[in-house]
Coordinates of C-alpha atoms in Angstrom, one line a residue:
X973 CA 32.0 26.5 -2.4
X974 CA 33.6 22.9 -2.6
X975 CA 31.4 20.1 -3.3
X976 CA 32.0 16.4 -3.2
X977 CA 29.7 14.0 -4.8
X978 CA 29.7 10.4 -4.0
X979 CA 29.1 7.7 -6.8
X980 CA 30.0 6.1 -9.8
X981 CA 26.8 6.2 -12.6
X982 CA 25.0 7.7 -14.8
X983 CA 23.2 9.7 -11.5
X984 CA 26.2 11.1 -10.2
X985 CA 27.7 12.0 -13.8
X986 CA 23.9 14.3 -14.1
X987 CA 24.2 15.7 -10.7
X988 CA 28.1 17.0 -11.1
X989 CA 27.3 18.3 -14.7
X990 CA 24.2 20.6 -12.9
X991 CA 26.3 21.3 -10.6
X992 CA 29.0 22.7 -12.4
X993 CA 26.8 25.3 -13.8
X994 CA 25.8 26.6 -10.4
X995 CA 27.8 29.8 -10.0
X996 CA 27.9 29.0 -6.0
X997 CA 30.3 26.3 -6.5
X998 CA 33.8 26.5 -7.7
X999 CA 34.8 22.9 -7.2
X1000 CA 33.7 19.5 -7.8
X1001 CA 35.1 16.6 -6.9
X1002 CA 33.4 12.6 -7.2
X1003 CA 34.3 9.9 -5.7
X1004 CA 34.9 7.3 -7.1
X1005 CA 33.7 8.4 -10.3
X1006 CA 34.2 7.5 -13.6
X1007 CA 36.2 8.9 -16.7
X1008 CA 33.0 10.3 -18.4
X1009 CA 33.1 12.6 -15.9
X1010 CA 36.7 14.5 -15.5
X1011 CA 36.1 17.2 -17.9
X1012 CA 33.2 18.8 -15.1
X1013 CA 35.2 17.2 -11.9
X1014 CA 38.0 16.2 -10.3
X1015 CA 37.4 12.3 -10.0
X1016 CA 39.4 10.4 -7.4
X1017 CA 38.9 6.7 -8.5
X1018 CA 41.6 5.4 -6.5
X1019 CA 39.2 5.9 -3.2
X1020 CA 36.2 3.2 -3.0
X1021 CA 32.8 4.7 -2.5
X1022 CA 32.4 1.9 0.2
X1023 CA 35.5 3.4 2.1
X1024 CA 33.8 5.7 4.3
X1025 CA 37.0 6.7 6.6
X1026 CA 38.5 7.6 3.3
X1027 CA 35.7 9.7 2.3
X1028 CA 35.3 11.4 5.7
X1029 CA 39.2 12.1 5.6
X1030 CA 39.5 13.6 1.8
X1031 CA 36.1 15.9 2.8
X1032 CA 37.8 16.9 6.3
X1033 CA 41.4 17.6 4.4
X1034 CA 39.8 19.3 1.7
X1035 CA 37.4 21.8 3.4
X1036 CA 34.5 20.4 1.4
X1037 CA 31.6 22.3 2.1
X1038 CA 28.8 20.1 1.5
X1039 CA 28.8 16.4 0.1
X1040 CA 26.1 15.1 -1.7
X1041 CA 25.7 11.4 -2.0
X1042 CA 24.5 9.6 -5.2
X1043 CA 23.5 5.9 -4.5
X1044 CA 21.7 4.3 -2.0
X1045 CA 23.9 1.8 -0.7
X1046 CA 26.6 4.5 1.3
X1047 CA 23.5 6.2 2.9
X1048 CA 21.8 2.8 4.3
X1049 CA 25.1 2.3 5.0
X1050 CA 25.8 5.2 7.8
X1051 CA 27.7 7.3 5.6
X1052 CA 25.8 10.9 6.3
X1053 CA 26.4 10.3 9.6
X1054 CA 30.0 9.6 9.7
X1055 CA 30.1 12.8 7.6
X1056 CA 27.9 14.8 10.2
X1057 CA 29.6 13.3 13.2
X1058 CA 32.4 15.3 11.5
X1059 CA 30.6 18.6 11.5
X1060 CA 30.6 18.0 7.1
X1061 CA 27.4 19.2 5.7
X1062 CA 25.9 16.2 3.6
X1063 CA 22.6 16.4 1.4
X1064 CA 21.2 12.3 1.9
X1065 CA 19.7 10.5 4.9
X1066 CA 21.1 9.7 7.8
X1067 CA 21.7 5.6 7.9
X1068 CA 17.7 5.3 10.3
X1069 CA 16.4 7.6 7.9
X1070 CA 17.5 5.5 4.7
X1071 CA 15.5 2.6 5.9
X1072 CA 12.5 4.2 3.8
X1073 CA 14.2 2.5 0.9
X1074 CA 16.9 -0.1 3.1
X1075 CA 13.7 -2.1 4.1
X1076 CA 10.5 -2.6 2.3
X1077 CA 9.0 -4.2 5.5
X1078 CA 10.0 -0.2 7.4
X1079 CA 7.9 1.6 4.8
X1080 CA 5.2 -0.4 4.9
X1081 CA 4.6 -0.6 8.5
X1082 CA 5.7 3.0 8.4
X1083 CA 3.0 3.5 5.6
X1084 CA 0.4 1.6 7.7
X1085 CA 0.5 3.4 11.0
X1086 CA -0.1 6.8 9.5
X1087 CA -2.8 5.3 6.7
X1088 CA -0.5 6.7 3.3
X1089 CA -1.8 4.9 0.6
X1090 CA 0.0 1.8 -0.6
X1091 CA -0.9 -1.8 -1.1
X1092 CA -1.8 -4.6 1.2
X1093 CA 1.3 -6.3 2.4
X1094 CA 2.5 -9.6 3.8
X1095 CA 5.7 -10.4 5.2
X1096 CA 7.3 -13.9 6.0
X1097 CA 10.7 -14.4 7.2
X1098 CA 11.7 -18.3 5.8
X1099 CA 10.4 -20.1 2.7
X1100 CA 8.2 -22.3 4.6
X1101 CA 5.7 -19.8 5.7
X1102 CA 6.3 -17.8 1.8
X1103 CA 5.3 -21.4 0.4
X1104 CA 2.5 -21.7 2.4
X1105 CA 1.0 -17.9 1.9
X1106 CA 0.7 -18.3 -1.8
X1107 CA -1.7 -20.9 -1.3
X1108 CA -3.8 -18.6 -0.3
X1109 CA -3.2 -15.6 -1.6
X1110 CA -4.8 -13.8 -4.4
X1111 CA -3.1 -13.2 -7.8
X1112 CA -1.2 -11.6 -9.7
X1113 CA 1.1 -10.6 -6.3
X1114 CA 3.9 -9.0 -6.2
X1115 CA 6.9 -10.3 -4.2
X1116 CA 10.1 -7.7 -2.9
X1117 CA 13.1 -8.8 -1.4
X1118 CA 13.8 -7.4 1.7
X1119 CA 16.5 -4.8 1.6
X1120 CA 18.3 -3.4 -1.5
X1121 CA 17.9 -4.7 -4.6
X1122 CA 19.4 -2.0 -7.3
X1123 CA 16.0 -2.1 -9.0
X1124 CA 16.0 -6.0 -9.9
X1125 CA 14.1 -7.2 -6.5
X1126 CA 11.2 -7.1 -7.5
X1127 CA 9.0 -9.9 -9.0
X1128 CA 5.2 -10.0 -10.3
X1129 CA 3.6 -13.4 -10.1
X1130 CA 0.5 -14.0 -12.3
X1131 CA 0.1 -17.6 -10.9
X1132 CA 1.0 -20.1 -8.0
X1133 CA 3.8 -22.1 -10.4
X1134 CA 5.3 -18.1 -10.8
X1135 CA 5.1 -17.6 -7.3
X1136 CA 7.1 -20.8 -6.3
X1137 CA 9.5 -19.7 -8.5
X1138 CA 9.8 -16.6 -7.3
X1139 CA 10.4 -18.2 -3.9
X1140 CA 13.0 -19.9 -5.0
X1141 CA 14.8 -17.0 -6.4
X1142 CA 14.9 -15.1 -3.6
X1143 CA 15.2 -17.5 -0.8
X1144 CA 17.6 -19.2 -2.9
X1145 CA 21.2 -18.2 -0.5
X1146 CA 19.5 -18.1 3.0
X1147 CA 16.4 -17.0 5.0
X1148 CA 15.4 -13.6 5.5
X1149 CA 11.8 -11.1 5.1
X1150 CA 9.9 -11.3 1.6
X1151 CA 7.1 -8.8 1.5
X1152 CA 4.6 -10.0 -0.4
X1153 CA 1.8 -7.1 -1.8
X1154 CA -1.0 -6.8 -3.0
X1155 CA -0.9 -6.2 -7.4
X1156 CA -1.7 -2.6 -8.3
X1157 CA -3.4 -1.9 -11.6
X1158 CA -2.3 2.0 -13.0
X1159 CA -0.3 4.1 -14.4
X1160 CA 3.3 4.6 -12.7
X1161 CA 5.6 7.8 -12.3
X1162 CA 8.1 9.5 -10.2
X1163 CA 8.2 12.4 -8.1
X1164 CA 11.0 13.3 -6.5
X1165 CA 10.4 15.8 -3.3
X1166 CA 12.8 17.6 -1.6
X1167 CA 12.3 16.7 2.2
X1168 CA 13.9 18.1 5.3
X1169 CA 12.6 17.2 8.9
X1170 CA 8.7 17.9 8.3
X1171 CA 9.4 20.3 5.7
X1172 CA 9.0 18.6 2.4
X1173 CA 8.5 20.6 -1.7
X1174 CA 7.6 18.0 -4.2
X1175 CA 9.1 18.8 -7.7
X1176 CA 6.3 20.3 -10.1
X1177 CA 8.1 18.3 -12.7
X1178 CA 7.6 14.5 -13.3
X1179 CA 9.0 11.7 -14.7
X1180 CA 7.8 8.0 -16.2
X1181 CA 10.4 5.4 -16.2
X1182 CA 10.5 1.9 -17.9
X1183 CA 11.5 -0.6 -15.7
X1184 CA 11.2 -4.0 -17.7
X1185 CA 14.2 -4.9 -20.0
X1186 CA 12.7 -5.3 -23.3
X1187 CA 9.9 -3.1 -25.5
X1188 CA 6.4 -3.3 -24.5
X1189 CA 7.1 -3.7 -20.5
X1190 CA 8.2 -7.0 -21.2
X1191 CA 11.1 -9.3 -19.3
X1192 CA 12.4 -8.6 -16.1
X1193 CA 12.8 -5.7 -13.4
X1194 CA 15.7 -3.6 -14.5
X1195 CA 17.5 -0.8 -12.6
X1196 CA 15.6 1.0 -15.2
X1197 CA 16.2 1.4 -19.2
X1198 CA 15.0 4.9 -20.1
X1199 CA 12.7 7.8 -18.5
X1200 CA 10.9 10.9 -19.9
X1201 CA 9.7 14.5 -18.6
X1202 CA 7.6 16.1 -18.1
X1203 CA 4.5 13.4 -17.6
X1204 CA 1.9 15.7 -20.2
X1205 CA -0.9 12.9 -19.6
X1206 CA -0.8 13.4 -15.7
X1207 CA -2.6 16.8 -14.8
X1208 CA -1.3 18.4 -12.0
X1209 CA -4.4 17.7 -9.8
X1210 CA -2.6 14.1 -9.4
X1211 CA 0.7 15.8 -8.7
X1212 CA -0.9 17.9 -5.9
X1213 CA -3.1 15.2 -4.9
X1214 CA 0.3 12.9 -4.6
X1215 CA 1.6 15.4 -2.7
X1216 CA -1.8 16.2 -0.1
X1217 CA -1.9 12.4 0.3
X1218 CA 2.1 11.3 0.4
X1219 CA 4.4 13.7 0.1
X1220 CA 3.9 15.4 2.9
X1221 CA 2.6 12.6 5.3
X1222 CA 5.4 10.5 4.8
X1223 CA 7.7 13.6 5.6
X1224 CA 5.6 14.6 9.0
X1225 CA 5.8 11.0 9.2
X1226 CA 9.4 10.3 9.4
X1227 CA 9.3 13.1 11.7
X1228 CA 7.5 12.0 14.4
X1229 CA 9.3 9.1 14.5
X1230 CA 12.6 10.9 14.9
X1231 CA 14.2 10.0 11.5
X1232 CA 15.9 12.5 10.4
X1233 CA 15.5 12.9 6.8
X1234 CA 17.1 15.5 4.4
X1235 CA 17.8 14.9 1.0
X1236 CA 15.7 13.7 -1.9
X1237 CA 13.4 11.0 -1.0
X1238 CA 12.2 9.5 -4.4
X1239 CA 8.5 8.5 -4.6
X1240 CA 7.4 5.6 -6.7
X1241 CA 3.8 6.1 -6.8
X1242 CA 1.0 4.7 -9.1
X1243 CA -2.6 6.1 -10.4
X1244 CA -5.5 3.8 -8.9
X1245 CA -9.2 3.6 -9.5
X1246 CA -8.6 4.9 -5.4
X1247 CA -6.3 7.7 -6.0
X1248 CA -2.0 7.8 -6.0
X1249 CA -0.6 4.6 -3.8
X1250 CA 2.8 3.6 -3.3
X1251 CA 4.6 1.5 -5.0
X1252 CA 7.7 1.8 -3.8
X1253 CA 10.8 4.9 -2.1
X1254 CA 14.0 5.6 -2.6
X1255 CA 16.6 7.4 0.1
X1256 CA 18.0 9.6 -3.3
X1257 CA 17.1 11.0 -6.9
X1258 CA 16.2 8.0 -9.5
X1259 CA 18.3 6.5 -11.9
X1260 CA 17.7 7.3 -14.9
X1261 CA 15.1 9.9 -13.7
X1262 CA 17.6 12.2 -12.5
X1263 CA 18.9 12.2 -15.6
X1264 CA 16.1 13.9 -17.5
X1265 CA 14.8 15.9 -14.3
X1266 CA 18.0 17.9 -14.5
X1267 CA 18.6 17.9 -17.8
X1268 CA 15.3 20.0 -17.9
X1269 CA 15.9 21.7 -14.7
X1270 CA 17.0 25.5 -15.3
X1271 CA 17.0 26.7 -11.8
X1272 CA 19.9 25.8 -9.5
X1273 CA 20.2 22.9 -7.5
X1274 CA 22.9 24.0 -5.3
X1275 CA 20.5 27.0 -4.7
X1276 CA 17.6 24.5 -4.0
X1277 CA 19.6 22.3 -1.7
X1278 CA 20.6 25.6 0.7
X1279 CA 16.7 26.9 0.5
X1280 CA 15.6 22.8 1.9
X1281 CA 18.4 23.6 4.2
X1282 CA 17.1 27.0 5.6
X1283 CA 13.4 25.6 5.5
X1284 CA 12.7 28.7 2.5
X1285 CA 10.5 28.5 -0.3
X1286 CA 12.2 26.4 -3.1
X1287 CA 10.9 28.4 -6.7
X1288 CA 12.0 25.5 -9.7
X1289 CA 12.3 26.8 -13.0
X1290 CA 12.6 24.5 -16.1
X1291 CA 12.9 24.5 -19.6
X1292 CA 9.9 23.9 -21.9
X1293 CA 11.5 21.4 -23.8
X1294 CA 10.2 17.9 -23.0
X1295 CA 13.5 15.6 -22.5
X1296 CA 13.2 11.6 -22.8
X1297 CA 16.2 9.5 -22.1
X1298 CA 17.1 6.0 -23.3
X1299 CA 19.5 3.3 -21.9
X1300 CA 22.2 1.3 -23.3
X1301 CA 23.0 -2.0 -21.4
X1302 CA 25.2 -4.8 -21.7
X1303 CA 23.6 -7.9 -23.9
X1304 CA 22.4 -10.2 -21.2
X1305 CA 21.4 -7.4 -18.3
X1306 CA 19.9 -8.0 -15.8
X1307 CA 21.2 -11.5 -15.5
X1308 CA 24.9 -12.1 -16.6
X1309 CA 26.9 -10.0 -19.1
X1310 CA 30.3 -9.7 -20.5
X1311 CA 32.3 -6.4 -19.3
X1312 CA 35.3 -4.9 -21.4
X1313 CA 33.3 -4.6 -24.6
X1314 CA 34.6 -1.2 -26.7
X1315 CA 32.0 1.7 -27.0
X1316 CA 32.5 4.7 -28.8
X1317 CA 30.3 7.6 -30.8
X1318 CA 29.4 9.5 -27.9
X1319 CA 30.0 12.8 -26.6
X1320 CA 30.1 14.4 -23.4
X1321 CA 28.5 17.3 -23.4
X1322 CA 25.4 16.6 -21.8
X1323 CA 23.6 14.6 -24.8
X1324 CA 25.1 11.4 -22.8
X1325 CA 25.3 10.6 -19.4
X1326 CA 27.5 7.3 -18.4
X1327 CA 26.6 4.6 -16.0
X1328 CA 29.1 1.6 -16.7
X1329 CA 32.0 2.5 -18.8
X1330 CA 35.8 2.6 -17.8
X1331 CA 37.9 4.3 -19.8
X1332 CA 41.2 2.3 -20.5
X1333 CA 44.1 3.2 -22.6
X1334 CA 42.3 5.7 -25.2
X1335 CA 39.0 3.5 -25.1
X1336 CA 35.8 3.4 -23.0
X1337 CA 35.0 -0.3 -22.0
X1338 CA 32.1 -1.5 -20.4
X1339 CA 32.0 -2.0 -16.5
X1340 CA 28.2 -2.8 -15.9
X1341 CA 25.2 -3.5 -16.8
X1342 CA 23.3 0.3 -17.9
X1343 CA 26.3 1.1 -19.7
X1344 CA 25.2 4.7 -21.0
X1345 CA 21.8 7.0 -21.1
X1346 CA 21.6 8.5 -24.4
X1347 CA 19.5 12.4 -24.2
X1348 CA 17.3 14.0 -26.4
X1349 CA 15.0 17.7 -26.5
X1350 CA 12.5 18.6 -28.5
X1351 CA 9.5 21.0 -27.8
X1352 CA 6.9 17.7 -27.7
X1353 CA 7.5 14.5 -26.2
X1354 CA 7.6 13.4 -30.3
X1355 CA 10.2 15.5 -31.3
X1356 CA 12.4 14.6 -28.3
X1357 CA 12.2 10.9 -28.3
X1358 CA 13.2 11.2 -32.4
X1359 CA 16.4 13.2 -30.7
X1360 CA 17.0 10.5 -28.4
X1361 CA 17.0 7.9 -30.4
X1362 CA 19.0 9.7 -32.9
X1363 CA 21.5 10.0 -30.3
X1364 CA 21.5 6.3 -29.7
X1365 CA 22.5 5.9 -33.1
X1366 CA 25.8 7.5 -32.7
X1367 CA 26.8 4.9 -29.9
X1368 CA 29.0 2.3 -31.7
X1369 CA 28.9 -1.0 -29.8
X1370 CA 28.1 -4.8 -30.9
X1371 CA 27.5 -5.2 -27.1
X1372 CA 24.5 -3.5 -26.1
X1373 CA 20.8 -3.7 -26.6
X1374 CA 18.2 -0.9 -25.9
X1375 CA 14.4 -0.6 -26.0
X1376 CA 12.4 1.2 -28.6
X1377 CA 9.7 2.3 -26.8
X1378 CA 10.6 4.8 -24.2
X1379 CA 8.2 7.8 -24.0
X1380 CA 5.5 5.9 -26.0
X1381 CA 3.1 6.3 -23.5
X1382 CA 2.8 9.6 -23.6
X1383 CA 2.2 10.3 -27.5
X1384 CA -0.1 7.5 -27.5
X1385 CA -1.9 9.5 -25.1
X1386 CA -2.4 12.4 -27.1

């Protein structure tokens, strides 16, 4: 079997190294790619993930049997179903289907027709009507940008001078939909779930990621600087209940409606005193969550894509290891940072996974802001966040900063 992933991070890099131990394929390519990743893959930089006619021609010319696409922005973007209009297999959302993460204002009406649990939600379209809400409003509240926002869209408000500012910032080019929601107090984690038409499996696995740049869940939104699995302080009653309550409604949801979803849909969900909510999903695995899932993940996921495929049971096996993760970014990330700093000390054998590196001359340079997710096992959450961080200080770089804290939650909870 030939299989062509689409993307460029640290997400893409994870899902073509587990797939290059799945004895059903024999070929990998990614597009674009990146140079971390040509000892598992051929990588074909010189074709732009936004160029879909490209795509569609290399899969077509290349008898690729199924493409599986990384980021979010080619799948709200039509790409599946240029693929599919093709007759090309393609594991991600159809471009109607992708809404679910394209438009925070579609999942929450979505949400709020079939009663899944989120928050209270307000939407205003200019920054007259936003202005005026907040005088009103209860705080903290959270304010989202609508459409995609890699992760940094997000604001919390604590007050109404935080809230005009927030305002500002995101009606600051032109007019367009805010949602404003209601402040959820609880404990976050992901859960990915494996959905196709109605027919939806929810990994048994979960993960915690830290989305605030600095130690302590402090500073701003991030696309996310390190992740951990499993959850040990979440009892699988919540998983299940998560699934009873979301999971599976939003699938028979999306259903109904004739979106036709299959592919990973990535639920953001948080503990309240009422049970699992929404907080927020995504059209494809998390980044860096992915990362650590299949890192622990023993089963195959070529296997687990062709069982969501033929509607069969999907059995996941993973190691007992616990596996936490931790970012590097560029100084300055999320706002502005330089690119072209050296970074070396890593290997790449699975301990590292590369989001914004280049490789020039005989050097990797940075290209972005999460440069590089550094990997660590161990048989507790303890032992594996020592490993992680022991594998951060390998990395050689003047240019990137880190937090210090990821997994903390969980050995604090034992």
């Amino acid at each position: 079997m030939k299989v062509l992933v689409i993307g460029a991070g640290g997400r893409e890099h994870v899902l073509a190294f587990k797939l290059k131990q799945s004895p059903l394929i024999n070929e990998i390519h990614v597009i674009p790619g990146n140079g971390a990743m040509k000892n598992i893959a051929t990588v074909h930089t010189d074709i732009d993930e936004a160029n879909h006619e490209k795509i569609v021609d290399f899969a077509k010319t290349q008898n690729v049997s199924w493409v599986i696409i990384g980021p979010e922005q080619p799948l709200t973007e039509g790409l599946t179903d240029k693929l599919q209009t093709e007759n090309i297999k393609v594991f991600g959302p159809n471009e109607a289907a992708a809404q679910i993460e394209g438009s925070k204002l579609f999942a929450k009406q979505l949400m709020e027709k079939y009663d899944i649990p989120t928050a209270a939600y307000k939407e205003t379209n200019n920054k007259t009507d936003a202005l005026a809400y907040i005088d009103t409003c209860e705080f903290p509240i959270v304010l989202k940008k609508d459409g995609l926002a890699a992760g940094k869209g997000v604001i919390i408000a604590n007050n109404i001078d935080e809230a005009r500012e927030g305002i500002d910032i995101l009606y600051s080019e032109e007019n367009g939909t805010v949602v404003f929601e209601q402040f959820l107090e609880g404990e976050e984690f992901s859960l990915m779930t494996f959905v196709n038409q109605d027919y939806a499996v929810p990994f048994d696995c979960i993960a915690q990621d830290h989305k605030r740049a600095f130690d302590n869940d402090e500073g701003p939104n991030t696309g996310g600087m390190g992740a951990y699995c499993p959850v040990p302080h979440i009892d699988k009653g919540m998983i299940e209940r998560t699934n009873k309550e979301i999971a599976q409604p939003i699938a028979q949801a999306m259903a109904k409606e004739g979106y036709s979803f299959f592919g990973v849909l990535y639920i953001g969900a948080i503990i309240t005193k009422d049970g699992p909510k929404v907080i927020e999903f995504n059209a494809r695995f998390g980044d860096p969550e992915a990362q650590v899932l299949l890192t622990r993940m023993e089963s195959d996921l070529m296997q687990h894509i062709l069982d969501l495929e033929a509607k069969q049971p999907i059995q996941f096996k993973w190691k007992k290891d616990a596996v936490v993760g931790v970012m590097l970014a560029s100084k300055g990330y999320p706002g502005t940072y330089n690119k072209g700093e050296v970074v070396s000390g890593f290997t790449l054998d699975g301990r590292y996974f590369v989001s914004g590196l280049n490789k020039v001359d005989q050097h990797y340079v940075t290209s972005g802001g999460r440069v590089i997710l550094a990997l660590g096992e161990g048989s507790d959450i303890s032992e594996a966040k020592a490993n992680a961080y022991e594998a951060v200080d390998q990395i050689q770089s003047n240019a990137l900063f880190y937090r210090s804290d990821i997994s903390d939650k969980a050995i604090k909870q034992k």
